[in-house]
Short mmCIF file of C-alpha atoms in Angstrom, two decimals:
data_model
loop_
_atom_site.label_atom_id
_atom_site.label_comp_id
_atom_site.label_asym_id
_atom_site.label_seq_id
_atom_site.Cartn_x
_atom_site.Cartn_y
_atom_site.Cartn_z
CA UNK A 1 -10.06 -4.86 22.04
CA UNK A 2 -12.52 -7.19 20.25
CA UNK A 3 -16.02 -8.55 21.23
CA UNK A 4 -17.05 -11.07 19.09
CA UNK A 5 -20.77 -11.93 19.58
CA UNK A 6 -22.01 -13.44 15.82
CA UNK A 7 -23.08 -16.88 15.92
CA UNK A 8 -21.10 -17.06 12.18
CA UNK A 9 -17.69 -17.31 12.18
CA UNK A 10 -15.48 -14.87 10.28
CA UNK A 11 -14.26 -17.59 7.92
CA UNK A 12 -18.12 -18.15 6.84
CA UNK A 13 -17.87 -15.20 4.77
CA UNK A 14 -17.13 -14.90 1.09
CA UNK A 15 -17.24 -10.71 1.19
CA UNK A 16 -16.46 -8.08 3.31
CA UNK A 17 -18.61 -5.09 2.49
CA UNK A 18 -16.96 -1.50 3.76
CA UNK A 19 -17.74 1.92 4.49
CA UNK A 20 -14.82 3.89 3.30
CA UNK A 21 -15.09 7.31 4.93
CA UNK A 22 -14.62 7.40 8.60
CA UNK A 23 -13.39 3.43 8.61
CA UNK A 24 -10.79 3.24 6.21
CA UNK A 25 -10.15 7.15 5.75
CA UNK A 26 -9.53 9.68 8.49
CA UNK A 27 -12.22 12.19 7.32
CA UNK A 28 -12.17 13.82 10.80
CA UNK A 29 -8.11 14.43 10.80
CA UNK A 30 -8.62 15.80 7.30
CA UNK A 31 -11.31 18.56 7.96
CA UNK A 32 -9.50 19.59 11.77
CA UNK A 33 -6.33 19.69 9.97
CA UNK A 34 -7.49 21.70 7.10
CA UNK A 35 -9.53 23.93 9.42
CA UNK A 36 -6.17 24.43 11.58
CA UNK A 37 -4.38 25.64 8.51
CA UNK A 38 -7.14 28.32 7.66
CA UNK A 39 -7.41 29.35 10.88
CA UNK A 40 -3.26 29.63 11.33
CA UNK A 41 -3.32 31.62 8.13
CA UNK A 42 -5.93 34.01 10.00
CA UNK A 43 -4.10 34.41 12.95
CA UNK A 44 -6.51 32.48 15.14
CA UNK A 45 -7.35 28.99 16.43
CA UNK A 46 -10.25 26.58 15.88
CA UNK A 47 -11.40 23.68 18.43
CA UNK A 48 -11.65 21.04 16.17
CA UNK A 49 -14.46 19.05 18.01
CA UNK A 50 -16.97 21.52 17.75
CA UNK A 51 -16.33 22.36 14.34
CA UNK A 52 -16.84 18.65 13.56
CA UNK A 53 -20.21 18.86 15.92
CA UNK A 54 -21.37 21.76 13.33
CA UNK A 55 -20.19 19.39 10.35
CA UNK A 56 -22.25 16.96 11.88
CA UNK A 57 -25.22 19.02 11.97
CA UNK A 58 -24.66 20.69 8.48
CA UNK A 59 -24.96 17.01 7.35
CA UNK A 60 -28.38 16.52 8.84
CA UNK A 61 -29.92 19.33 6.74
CA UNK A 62 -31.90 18.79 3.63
CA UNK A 63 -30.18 20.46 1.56
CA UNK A 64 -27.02 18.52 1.74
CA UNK A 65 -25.02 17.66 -0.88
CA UNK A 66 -22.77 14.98 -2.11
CA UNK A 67 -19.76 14.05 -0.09
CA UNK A 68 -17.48 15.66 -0.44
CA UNK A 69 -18.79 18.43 -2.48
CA UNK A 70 -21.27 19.46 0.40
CA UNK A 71 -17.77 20.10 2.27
CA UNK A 72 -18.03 23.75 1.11
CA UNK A 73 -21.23 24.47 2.17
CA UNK A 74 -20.56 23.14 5.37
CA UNK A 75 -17.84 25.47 6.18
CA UNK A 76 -19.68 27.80 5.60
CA UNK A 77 -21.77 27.33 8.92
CA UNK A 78 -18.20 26.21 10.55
CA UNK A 79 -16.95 29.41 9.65
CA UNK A 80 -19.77 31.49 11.28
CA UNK A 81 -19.40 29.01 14.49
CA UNK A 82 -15.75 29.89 15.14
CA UNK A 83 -15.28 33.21 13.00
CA UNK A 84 -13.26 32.05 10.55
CA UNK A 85 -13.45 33.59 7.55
CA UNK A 86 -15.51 32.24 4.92
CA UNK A 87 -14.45 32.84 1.42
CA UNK A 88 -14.60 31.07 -1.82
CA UNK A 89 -10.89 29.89 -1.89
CA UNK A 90 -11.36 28.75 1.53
CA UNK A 91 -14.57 26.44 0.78
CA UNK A 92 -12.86 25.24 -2.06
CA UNK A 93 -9.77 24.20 -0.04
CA UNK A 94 -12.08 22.27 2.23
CA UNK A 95 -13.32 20.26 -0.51
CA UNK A 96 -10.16 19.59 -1.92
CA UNK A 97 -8.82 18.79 1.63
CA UNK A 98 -11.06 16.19 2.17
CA UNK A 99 -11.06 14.93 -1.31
CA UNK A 100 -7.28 14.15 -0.07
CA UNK A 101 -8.05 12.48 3.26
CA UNK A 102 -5.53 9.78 4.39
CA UNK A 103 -6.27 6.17 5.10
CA UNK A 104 -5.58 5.13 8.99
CA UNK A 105 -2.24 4.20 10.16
CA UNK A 106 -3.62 0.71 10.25
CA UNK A 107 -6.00 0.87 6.93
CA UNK A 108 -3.49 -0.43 4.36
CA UNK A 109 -1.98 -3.50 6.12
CA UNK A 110 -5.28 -4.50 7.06
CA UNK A 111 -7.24 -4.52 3.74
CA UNK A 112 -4.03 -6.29 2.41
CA UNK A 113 -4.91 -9.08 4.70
CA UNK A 114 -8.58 -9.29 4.46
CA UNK A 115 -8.16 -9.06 0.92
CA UNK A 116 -6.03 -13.04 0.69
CA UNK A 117 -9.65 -14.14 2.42
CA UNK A 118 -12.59 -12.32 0.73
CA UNK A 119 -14.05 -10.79 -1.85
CA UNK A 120 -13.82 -6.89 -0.43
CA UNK A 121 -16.36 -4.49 -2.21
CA UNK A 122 -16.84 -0.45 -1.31
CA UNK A 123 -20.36 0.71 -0.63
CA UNK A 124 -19.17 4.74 0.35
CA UNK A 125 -21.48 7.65 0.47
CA UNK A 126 -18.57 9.80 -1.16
CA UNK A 127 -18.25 10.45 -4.94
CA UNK A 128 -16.73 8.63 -7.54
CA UNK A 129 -14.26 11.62 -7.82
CA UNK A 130 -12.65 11.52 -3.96
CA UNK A 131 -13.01 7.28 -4.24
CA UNK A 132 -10.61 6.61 -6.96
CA UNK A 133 -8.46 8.91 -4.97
CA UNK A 134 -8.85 7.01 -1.95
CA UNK A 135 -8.85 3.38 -3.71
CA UNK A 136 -5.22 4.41 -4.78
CA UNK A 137 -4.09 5.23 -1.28
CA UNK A 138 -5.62 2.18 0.40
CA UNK A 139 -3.85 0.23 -2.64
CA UNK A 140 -6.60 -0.66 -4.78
CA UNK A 141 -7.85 -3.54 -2.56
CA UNK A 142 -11.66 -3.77 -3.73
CA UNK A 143 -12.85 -6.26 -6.24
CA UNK A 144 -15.80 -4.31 -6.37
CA UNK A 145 -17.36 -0.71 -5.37
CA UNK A 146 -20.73 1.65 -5.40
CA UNK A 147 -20.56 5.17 -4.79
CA UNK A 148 -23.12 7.30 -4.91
CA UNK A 149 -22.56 8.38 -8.07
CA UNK A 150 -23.48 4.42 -9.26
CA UNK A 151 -26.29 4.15 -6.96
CA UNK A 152 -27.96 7.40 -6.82
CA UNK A 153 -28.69 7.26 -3.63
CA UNK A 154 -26.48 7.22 0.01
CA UNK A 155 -26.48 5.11 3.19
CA UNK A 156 -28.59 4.58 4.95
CA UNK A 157 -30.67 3.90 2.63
CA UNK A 158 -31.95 0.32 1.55
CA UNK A 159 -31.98 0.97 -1.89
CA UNK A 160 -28.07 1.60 -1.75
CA UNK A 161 -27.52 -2.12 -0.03
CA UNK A 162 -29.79 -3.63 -2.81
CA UNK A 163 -28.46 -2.95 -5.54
CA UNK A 164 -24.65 -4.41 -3.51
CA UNK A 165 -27.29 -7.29 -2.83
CA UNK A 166 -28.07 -7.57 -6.61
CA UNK A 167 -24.93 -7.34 -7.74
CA UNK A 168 -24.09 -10.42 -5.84
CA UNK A 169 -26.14 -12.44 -6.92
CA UNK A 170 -24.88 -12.23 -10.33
CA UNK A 171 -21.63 -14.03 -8.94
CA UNK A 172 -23.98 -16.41 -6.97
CA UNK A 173 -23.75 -14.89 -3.54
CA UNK A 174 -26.10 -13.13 -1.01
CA UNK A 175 -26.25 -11.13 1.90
CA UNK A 176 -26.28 -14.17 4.03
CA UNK A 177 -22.18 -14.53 2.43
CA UNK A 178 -21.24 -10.39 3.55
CA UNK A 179 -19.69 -9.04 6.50
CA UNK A 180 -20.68 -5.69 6.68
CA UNK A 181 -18.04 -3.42 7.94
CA UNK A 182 -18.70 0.46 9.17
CA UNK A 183 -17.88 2.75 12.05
CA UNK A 184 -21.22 4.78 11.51
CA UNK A 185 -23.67 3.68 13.23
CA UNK A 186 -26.07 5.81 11.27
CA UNK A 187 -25.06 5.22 8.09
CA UNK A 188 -24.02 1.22 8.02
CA UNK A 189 -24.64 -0.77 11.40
CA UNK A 190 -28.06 -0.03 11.98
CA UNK A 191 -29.66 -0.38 8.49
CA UNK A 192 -27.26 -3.92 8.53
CA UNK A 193 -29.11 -5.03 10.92
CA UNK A 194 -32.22 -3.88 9.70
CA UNK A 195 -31.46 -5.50 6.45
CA UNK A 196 -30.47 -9.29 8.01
CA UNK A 197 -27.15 -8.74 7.41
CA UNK A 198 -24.22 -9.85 9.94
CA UNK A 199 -21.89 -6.55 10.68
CA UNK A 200 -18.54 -5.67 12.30
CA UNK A 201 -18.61 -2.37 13.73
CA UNK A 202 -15.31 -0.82 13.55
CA UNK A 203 -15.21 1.92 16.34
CA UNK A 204 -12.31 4.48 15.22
CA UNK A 205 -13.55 6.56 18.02
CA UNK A 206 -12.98 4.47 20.71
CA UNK A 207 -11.14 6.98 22.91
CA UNK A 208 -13.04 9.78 22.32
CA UNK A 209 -16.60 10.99 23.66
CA UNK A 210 -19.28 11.72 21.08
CA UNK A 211 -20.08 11.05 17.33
CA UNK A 212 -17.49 13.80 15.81
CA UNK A 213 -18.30 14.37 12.03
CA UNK A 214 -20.47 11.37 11.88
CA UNK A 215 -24.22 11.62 11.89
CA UNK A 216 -25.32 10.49 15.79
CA UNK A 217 -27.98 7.74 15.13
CA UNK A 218 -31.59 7.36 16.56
CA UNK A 219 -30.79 4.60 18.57
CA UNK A 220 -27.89 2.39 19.13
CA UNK A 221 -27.06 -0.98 17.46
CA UNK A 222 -25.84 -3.22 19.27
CA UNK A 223 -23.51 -4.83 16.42
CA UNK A 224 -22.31 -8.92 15.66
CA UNK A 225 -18.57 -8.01 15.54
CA UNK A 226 -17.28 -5.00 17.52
CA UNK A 227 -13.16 -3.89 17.09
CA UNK A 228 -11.60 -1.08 17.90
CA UNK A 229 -9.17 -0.97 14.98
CA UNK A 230 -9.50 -2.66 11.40
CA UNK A 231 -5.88 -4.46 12.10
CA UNK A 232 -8.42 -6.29 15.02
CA UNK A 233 -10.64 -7.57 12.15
CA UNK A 234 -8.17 -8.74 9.98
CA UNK A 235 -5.91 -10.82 13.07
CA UNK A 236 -9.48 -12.00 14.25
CA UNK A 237 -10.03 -13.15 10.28
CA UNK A 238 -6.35 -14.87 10.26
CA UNK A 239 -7.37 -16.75 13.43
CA UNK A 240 -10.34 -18.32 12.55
CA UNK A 241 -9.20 -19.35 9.13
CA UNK A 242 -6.31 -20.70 10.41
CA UNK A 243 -7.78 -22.78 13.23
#
């Protein structure tokens, strides 16, 4: 499924600017699974869906921390939602496991194509730390990235996207030359469009109701470039170069 509604075509675009967490990595799959494993080792079950609703609202808070760091302290309401027991070993496995997340099936292939037609930088809320583990699994397909241990800030804020926008123009480009490419709404698609930017929103949870670990946004964006998969994004890129 695609829906291609920019007035710019794909092969307009010098960079592809991505979320990493959530678009390229399976956060979700990494917390349930982890959660499933503490939970077998208790002798109970977990509904992964509404843990990931009380992830999602342990984000919100103000006295979140840095991804994934603030994955202990958020198990620690997850763990007094569903009675699992909440222990220091246990928060640190949860920030370990998703310090380990795995890209999507279709992550890999995909960057490996976008990267023969752009310049592909990594804006991602997550730290340095759990990036270089992730850049390795993805196959080290960025020519550039921010974390928010470079910016000292996260998404959605607009001080994050400047200093991307900054950056850029030292090698002569804008953010008239990015494709911006999330599947948060809250984070990336919304403040995109805020910012003039074009964006593809990459919806990784097509098939499923609700915002799971994501933060739920205000309102919803409508977005230039809509896919269900990144593999979409990168045969939709192939096309239109190759016209």
């Amino acid at each position: 499924m695609a829906t291609l509604t920019a007035a710019k075509p794909l092969d307009r675009f010098s960079y592809v600017t991505f979320d990493v967490v959530g678009t390229l990595i399976d956060f979700e799959g990494a917390i349930t699974g982890a959660l499933q494993k503490i939970a077998a080792d208790a002798g109970t079950t977990v509904d992964g869906e509404a843990a990931l609703a009380v992830y999602r609202n342990a984000r919100y808070q103000p006295d979140a921390l840095r991804y994934p760091d603030d994955m202990g302290r958020c198990y620690g309401q997850i763990a007094v939602a569903t009675g699992l027991p909440d222990t220091p070993e246990n928060r640190q496995f949860m920030i370990d496991a998703v310090g380990k997340a795995q890209p999507f099936p279709d992550s890999v292939a995909a960057m490996a194509r976008l990267k023969a037609r752009y310049k592909l930088i990594a804006m991602t809320n997550a730290r340095r730390w759990a990036f270089e583990k992730y850049q390795e699994k993805l196959g080290h397909p960025f020519w550039a990235s921010f974390t928010t241990d470079d910016t000292g800030t996260e998404k959605p804020d607009p001080a994050f996207f400047q200093q991307v926008f900054d950056f850029m123009g030292r090698d002569g480009g804008s953010k008239h030359d990015i494709l911006h490419t999330a599947q948060s709404q809250y984070h990336d698609i919304g403040i995109s469009r805020k910012l003039g930017m074009t964006n593809a929103w990459i919806q990784r949870r097509h098939a499923q109701k609700g915002y799971g670990g994501t933060i739920e946004p205000a309102e919803f964006t409508e977005p230039d470039y809509h896919f269900h998969s990144l593999m979409e994004l990168a045969e939709a890129a192939d096309k239109t170069f190759d016209k």
